[in-house]
PDB file of C-alpha atoms in Angstrom:
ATOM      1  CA  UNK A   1    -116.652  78.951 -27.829  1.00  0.00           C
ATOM      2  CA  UNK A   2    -114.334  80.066 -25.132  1.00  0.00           C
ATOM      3  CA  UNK A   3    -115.689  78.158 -22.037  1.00  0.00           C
ATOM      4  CA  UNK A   4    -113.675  81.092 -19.919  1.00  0.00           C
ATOM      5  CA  UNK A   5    -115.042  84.338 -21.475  1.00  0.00           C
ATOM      6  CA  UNK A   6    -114.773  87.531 -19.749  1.00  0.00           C
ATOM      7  CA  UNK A   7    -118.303  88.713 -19.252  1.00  0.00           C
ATOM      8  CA  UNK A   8    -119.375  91.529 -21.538  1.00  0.00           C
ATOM      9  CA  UNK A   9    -119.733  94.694 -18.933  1.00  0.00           C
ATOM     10  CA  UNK A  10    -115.691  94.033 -18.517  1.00  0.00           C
ATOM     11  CA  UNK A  11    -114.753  93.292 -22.330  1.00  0.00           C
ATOM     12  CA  UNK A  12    -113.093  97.334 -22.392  1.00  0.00           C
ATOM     13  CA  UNK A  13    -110.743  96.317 -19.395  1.00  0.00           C
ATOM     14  CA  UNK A  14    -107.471  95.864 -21.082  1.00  0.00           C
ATOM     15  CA  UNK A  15    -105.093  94.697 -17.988  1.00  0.00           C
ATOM     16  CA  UNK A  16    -105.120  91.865 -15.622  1.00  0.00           C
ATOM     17  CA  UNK A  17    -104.690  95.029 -13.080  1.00  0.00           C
ATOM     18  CA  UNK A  18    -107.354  97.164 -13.902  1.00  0.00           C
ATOM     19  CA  UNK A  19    -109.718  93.903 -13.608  1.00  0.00           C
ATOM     20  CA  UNK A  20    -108.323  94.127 -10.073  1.00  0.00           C
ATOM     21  CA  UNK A  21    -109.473  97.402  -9.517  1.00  0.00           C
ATOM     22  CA  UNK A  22    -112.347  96.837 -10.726  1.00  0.00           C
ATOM     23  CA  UNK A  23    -112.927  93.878  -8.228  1.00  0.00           C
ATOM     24  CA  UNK A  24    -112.202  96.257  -5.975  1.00  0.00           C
ATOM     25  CA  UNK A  25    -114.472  99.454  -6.029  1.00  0.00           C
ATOM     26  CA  UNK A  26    -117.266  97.857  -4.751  1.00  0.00           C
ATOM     27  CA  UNK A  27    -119.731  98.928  -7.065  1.00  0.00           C
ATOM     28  CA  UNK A  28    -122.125  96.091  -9.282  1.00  0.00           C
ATOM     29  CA  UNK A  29    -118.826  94.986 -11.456  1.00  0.00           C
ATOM     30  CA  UNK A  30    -116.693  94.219  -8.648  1.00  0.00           C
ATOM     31  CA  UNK A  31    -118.360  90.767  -8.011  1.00  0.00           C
ATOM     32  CA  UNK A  32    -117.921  89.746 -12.021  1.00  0.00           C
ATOM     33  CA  UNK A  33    -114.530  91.366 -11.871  1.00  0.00           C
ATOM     34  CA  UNK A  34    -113.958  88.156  -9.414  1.00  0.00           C
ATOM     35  CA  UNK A  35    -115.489  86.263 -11.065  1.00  0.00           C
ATOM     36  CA  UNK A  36    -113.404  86.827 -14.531  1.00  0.00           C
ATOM     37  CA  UNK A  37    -109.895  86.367 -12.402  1.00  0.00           C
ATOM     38  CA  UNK A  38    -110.616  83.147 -11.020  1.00  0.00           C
ATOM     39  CA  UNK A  39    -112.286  81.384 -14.220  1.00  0.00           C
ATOM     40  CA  UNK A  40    -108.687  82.737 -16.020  1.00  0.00           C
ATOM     41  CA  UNK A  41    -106.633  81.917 -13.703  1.00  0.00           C
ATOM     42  CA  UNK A  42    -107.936  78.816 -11.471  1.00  0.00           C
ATOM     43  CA  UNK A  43    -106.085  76.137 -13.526  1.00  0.00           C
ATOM     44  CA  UNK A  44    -102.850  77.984 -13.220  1.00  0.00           C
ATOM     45  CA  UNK A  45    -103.519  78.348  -9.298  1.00  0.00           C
ATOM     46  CA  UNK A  46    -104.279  74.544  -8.876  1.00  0.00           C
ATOM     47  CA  UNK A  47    -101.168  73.224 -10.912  1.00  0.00           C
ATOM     48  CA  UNK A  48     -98.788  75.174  -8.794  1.00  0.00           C
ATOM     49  CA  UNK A  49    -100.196  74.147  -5.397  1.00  0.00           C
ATOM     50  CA  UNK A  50    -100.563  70.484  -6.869  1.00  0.00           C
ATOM     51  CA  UNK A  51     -96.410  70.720  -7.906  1.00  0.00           C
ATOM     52  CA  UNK A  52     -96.216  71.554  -4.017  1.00  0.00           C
ATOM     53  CA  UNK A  53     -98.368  69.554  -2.119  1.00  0.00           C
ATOM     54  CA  UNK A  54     -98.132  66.228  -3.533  1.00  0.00           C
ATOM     55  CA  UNK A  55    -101.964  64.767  -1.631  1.00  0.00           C
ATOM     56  CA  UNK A  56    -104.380  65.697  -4.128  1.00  0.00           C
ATOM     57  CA  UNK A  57    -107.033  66.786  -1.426  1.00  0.00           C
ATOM     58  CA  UNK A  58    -104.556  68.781   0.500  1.00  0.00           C
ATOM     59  CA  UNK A  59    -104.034  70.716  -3.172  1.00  0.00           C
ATOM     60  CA  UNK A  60    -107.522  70.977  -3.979  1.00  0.00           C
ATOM     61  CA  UNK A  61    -108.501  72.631  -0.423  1.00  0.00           C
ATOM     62  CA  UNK A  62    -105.920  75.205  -0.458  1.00  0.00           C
ATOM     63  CA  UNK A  63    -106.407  76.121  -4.495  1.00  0.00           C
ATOM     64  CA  UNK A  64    -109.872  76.500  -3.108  1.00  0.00           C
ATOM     65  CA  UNK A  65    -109.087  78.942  -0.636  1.00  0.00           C
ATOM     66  CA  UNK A  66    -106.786  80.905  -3.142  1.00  0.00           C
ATOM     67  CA  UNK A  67    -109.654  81.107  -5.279  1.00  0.00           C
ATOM     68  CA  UNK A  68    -111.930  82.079  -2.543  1.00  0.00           C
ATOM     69  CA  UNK A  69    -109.717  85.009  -2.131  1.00  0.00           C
ATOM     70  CA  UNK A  70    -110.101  86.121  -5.173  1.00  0.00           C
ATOM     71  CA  UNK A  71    -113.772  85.794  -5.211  1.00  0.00           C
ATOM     72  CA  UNK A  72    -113.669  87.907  -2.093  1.00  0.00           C
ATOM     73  CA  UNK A  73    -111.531  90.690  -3.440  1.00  0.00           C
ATOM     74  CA  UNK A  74    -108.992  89.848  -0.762  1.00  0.00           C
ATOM     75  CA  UNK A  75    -106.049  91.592  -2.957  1.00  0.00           C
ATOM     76  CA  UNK A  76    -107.079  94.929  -2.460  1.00  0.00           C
ATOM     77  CA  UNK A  77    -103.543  95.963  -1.615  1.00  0.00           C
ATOM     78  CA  UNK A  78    -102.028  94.868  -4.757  1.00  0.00           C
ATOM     79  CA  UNK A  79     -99.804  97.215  -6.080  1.00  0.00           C
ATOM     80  CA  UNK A  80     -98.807  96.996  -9.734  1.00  0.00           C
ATOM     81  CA  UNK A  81     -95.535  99.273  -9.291  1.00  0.00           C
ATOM     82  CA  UNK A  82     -94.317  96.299  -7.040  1.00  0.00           C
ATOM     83  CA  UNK A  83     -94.002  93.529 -10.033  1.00  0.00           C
ATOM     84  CA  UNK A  84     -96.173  91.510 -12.508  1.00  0.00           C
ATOM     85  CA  UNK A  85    -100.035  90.571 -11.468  1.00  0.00           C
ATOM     86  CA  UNK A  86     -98.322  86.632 -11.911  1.00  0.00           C
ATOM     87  CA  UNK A  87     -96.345  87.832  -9.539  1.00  0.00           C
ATOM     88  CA  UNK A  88     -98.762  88.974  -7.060  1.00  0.00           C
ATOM     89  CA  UNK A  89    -100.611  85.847  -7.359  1.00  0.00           C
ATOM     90  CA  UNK A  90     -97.473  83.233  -6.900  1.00  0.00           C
ATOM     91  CA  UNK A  91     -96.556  85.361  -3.891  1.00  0.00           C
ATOM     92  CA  UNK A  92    -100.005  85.454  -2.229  1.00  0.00           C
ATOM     93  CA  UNK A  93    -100.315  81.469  -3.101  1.00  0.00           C
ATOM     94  CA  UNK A  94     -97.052  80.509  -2.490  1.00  0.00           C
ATOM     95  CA  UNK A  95     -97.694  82.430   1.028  1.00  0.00           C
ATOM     96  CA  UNK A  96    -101.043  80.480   1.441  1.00  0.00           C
ATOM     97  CA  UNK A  97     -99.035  77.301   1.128  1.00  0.00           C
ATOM     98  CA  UNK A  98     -96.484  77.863   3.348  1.00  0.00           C
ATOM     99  CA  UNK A  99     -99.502  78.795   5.914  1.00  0.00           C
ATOM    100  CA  UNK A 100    -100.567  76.086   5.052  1.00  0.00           C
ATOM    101  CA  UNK A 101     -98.206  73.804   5.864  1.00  0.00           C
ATOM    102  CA  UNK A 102     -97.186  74.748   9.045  1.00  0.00           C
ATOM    103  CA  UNK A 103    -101.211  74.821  10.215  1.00  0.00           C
ATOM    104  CA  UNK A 104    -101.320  71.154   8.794  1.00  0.00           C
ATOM    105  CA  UNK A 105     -97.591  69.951  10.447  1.00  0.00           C
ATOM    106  CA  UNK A 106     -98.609  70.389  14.077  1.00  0.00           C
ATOM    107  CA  UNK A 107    -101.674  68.355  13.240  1.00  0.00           C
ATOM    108  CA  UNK A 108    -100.467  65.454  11.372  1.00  0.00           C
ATOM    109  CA  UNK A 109     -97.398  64.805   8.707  1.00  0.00           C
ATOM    110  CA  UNK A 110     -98.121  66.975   5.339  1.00  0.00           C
ATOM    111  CA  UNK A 111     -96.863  65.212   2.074  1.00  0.00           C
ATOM    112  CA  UNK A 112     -95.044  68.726   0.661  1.00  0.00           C
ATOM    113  CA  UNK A 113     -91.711  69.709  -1.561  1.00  0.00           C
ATOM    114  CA  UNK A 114     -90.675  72.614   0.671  1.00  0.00           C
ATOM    115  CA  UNK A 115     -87.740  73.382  -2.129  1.00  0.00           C
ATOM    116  CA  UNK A 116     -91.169  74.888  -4.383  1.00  0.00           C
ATOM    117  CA  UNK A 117     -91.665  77.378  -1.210  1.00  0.00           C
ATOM    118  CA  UNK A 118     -88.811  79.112  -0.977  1.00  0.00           C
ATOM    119  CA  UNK A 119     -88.858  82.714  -1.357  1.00  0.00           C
ATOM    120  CA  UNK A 120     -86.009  82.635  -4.581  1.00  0.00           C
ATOM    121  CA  UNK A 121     -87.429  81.720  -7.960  1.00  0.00           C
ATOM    122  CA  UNK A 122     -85.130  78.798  -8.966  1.00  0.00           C
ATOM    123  CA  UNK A 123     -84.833  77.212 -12.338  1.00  0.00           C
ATOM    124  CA  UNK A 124     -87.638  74.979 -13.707  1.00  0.00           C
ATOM    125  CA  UNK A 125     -89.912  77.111 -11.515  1.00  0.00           C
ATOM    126  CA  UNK A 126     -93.522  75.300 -11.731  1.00  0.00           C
ATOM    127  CA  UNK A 127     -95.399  78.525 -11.360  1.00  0.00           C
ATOM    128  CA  UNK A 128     -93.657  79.804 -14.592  1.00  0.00           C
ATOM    129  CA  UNK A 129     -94.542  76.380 -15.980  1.00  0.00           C
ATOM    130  CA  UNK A 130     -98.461  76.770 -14.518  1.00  0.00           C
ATOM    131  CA  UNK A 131     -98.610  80.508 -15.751  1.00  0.00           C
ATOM    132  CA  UNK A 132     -97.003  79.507 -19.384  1.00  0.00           C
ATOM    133  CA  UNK A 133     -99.331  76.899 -19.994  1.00  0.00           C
ATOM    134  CA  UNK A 134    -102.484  79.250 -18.901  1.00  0.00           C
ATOM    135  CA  UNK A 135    -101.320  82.042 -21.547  1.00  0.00           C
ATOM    136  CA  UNK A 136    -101.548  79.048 -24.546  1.00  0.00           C
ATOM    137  CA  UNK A 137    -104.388  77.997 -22.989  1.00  0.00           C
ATOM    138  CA  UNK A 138    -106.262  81.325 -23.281  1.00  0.00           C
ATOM    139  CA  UNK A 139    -104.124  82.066 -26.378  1.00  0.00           C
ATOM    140  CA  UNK A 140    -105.646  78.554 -28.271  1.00  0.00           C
ATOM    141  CA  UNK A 141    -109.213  79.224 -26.709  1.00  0.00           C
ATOM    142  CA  UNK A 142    -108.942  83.040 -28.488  1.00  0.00           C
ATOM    143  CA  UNK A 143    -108.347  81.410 -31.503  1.00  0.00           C
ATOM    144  CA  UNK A 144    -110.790  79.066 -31.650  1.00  0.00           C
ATOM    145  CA  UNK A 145    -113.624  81.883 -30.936  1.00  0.00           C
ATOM    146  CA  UNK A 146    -112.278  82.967 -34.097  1.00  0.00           C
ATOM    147  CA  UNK A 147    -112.490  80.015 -36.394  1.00  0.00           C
ATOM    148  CA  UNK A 148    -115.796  80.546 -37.527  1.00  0.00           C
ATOM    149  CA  UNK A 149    -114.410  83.028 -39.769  1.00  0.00           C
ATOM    150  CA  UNK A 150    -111.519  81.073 -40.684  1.00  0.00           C
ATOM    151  CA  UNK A 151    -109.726  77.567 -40.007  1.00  0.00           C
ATOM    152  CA  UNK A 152    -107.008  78.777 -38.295  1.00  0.00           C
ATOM    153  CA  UNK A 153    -107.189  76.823 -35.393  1.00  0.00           C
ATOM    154  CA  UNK A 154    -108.304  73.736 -36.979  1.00  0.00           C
ATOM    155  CA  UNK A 155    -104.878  74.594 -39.086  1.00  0.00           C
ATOM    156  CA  UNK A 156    -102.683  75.833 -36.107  1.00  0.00           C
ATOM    157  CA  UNK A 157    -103.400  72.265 -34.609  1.00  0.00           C
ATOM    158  CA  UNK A 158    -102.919  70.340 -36.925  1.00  0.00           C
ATOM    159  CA  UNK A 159     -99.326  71.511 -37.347  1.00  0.00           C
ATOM    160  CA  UNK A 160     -98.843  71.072 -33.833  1.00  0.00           C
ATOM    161  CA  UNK A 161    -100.221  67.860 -34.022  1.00  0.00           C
ATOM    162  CA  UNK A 162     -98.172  66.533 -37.293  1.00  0.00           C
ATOM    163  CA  UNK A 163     -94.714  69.554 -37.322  1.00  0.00           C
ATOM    164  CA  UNK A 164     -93.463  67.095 -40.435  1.00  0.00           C
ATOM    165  CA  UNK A 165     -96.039  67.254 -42.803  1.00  0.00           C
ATOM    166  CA  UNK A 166     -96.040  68.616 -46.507  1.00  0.00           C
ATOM    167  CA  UNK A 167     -97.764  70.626 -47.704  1.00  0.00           C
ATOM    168  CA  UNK A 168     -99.583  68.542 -49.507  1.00  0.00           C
ATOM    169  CA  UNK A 169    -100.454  66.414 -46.554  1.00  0.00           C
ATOM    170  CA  UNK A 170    -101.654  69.370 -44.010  1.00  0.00           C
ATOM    171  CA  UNK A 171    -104.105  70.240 -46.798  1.00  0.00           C
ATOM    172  CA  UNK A 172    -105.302  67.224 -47.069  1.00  0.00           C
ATOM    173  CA  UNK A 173    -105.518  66.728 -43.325  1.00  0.00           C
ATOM    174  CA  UNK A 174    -107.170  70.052 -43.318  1.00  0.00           C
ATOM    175  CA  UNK A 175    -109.878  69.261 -46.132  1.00  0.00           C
ATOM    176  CA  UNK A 176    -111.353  65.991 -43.978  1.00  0.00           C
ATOM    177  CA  UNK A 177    -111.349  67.904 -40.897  1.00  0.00           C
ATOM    178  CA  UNK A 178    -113.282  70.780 -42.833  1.00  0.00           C
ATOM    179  CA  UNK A 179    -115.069  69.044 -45.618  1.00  0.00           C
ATOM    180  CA  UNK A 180    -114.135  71.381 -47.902  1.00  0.00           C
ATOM    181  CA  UNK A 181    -111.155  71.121 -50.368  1.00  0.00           C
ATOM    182  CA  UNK A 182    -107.772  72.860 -50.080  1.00  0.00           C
ATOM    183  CA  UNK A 183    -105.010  73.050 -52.518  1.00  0.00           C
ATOM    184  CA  UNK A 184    -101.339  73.511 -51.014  1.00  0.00           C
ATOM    185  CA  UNK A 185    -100.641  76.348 -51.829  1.00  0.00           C
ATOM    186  CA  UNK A 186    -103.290  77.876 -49.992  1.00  0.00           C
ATOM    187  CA  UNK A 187    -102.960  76.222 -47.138  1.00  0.00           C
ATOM    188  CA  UNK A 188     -99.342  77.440 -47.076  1.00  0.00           C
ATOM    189  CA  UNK A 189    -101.096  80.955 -46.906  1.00  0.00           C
ATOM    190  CA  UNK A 190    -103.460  79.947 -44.310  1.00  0.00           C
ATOM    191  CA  UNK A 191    -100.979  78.749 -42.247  1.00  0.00           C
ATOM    192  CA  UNK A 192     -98.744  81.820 -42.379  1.00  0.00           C
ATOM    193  CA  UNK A 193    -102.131  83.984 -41.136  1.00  0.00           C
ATOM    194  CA  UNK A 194    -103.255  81.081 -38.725  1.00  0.00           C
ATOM    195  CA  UNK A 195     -99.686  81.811 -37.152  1.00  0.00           C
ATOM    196  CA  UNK A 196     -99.769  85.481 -37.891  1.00  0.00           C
ATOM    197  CA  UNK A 197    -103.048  85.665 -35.622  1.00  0.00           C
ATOM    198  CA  UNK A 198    -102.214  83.650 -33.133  1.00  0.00           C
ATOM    199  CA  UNK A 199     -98.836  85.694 -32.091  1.00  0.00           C
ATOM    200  CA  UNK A 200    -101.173  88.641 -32.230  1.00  0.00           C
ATOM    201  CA  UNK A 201    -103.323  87.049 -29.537  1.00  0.00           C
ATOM    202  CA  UNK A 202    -100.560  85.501 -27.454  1.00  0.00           C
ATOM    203  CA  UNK A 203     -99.250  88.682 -27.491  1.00  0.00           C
ATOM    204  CA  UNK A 204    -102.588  90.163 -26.404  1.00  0.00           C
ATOM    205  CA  UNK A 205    -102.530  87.780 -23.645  1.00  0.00           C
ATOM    206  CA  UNK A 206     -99.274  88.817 -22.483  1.00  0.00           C
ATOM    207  CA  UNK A 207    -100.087  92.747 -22.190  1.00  0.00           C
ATOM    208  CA  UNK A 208    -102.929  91.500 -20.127  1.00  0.00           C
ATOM    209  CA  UNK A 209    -100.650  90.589 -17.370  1.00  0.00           C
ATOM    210  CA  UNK A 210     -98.811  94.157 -17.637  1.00  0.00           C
ATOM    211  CA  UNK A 211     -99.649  97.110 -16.183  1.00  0.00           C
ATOM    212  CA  UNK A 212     -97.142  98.895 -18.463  1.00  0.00           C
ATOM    213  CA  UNK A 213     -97.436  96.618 -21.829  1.00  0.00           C
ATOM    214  CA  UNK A 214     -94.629  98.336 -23.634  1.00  0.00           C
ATOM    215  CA  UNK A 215     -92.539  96.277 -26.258  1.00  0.00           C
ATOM    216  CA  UNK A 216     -89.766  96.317 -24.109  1.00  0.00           C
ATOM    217  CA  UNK A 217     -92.138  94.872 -21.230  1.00  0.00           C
ATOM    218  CA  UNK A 218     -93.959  92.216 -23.581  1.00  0.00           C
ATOM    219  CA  UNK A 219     -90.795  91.046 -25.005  1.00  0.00           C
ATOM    220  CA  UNK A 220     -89.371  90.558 -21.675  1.00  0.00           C
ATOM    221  CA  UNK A 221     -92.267  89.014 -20.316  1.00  0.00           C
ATOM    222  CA  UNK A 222     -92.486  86.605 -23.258  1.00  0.00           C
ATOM    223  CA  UNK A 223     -88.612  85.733 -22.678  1.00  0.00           C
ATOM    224  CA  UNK A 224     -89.332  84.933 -19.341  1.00  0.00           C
ATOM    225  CA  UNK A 225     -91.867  82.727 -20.136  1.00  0.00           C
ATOM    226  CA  UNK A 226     -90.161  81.105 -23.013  1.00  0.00           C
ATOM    227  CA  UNK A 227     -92.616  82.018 -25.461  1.00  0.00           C
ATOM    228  CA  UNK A 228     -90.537  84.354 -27.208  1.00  0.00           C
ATOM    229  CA  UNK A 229     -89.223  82.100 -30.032  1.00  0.00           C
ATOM    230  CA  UNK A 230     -92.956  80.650 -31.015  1.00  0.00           C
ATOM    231  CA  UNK A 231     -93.348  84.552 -32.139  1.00  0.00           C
ATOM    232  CA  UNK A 232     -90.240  85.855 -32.947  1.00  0.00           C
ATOM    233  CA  UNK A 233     -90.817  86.052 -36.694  1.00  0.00           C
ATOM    234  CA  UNK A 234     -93.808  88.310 -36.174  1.00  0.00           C
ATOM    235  CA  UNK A 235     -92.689  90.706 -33.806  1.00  0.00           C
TER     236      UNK A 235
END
C-alpha cells in the first residue's frame, strides 16, 4: 500500500494547486488538504534544507517549520500564474533558510552552504534533485498499489535492480519472487506494460504539479527534471 495516500474526500483533486485551494477555504477539507501536501512533499522539503544546512538538527528544525506552514495553510497567497507549485515551495523554503540563517548567525556560528541560497537556480540544483526523486518516489509507490492486479512493480524492479539480464533470467528472477512460473516471452510482454504503466503514472505525477498540464507543459516539466528520456518511447 501507498504509506502516503491522499485521503479519499480529496481523491477528485487533480492539481498540486487546487489541493492548495482547498487548504485554503476553510471549510472541513482544508485541514486534510494540509495534511495531503506535507505527507507528499515532506521528504522533498527535508533533503533540500539538509543539502543546505549541513547540522542535522539545524535541518530537521527548520524542515519542521516548513512543514508547519503547510499544516497551517500559511501559502494562501500562492499564485499559480507566477510559476510551478515546486516552485512556490523552493522559494518559500529556500526563504525560510535564509531567515534562518541570519536569526541563527548573531547567536552562534551556523554550519551552512550559502552558494544553495542564492536567488539563481544554478546547475546541479539540489531542490531539482529533492523534487525528482519525490516524483519516482510517488511514481514507484503508485505502482505498487497496483500490483495486486499485476507484477509490474515486482517486474519494473527487478530490471532496475539487474538492467543486464535476459530474458530468460528476469523471468526466472520474476517466478521466485512470485511463486508462480513465467516463460520469457511473457515476461518480455509484461515488461513492456510494467513500463507502459509506469510512464502513465509518472506522467500523472507530473500534471499534478501543473496548473496548466498541457503536453507542451508536461514535456517541459519532465525535461527539466530529467525524466524525460525514462518515458520518451511512450509519449
Amino acid at each position: 500500500m501507498n504509506p502516503n495516500p491522499v485521503p479519499a474526500r480529496l481523491d477528485g483533486i487533480t492539481t498540486r494547486w487546487s489541493l492548495i485551494r482547498t487548504a485554503h477555504k476553510g471549510d472541513r477539507d482544508a485541514e486534510t488538504a494540509r495534511a495531503a501536501l506535507v505527507m507528499r512533499y515532506a521528504k522533498a522539503v527535508r533533503a533540500y534544507v539538509g543539502g543546505i544546512l549541513k547540522n542535522r538538527e539545524d535541518a530537521d528544525e527548520l524542515a519542521q517549520e516548513v512543514i508547519v506552514r503547510l499544516l497551517k495553510g500559511d501559502f494562501a497567497g500562492a499564485d499559480p500564474t507566477r510559476g510551478r507549485f515546486r516552485d512556490l515551495l523552493k522559494t518559500a523554503t529556500r526563504n525560510m533558510v535564509r531567515n534562518f540563517w541570519e536569526k541563527q548567525a548573531r547567536r552562534r556560528p551556523v554550519e551552512a552552504d550559502l552558494g544553495l541560497v542564492a536567488v539563481n537556480d544554478q546547475t546541479g540544483d539540489p531542490w531539482l534533485a529533492s523534487w525528482q526523486k519525490t516524483v519516482l518516489d510517488h511514481t514507484w509507490d503508485a505502482l505498487k498499489d497496483q500490483d495486486r492486479k499485476s507484477p509490474a512493480y515486482n517486474l519494473m524492479r527487478l530490471r532496475t535492480e539487474f538492467p543486464d539480464d535476459s530474458s530468460d533470467k528476469l523471468a526466472e528472477r520474476l517466478a521466485n519472487k512470485i511463486g508462480t512460473p513465467v516463460r520469457p516471452d511473457a515476461c518480455r510482454q509484461m515488461l513492456r506494460r510494467a513500463r507502459l504503466k509506469f510512464a502513465e503514472l509518472l506522467l500523472d505525477e507530473i500534471k499534478l504539479g501543473l496548473e496548466d498540464p498541457s503536453p507542451q507543459r508536461v514535456e517541459e516539466e519532465l525535461a527539466a527534471l530529467e525524466l524525460l528520456d525514462l518515458i520518451q518511447d511512450f509519449l
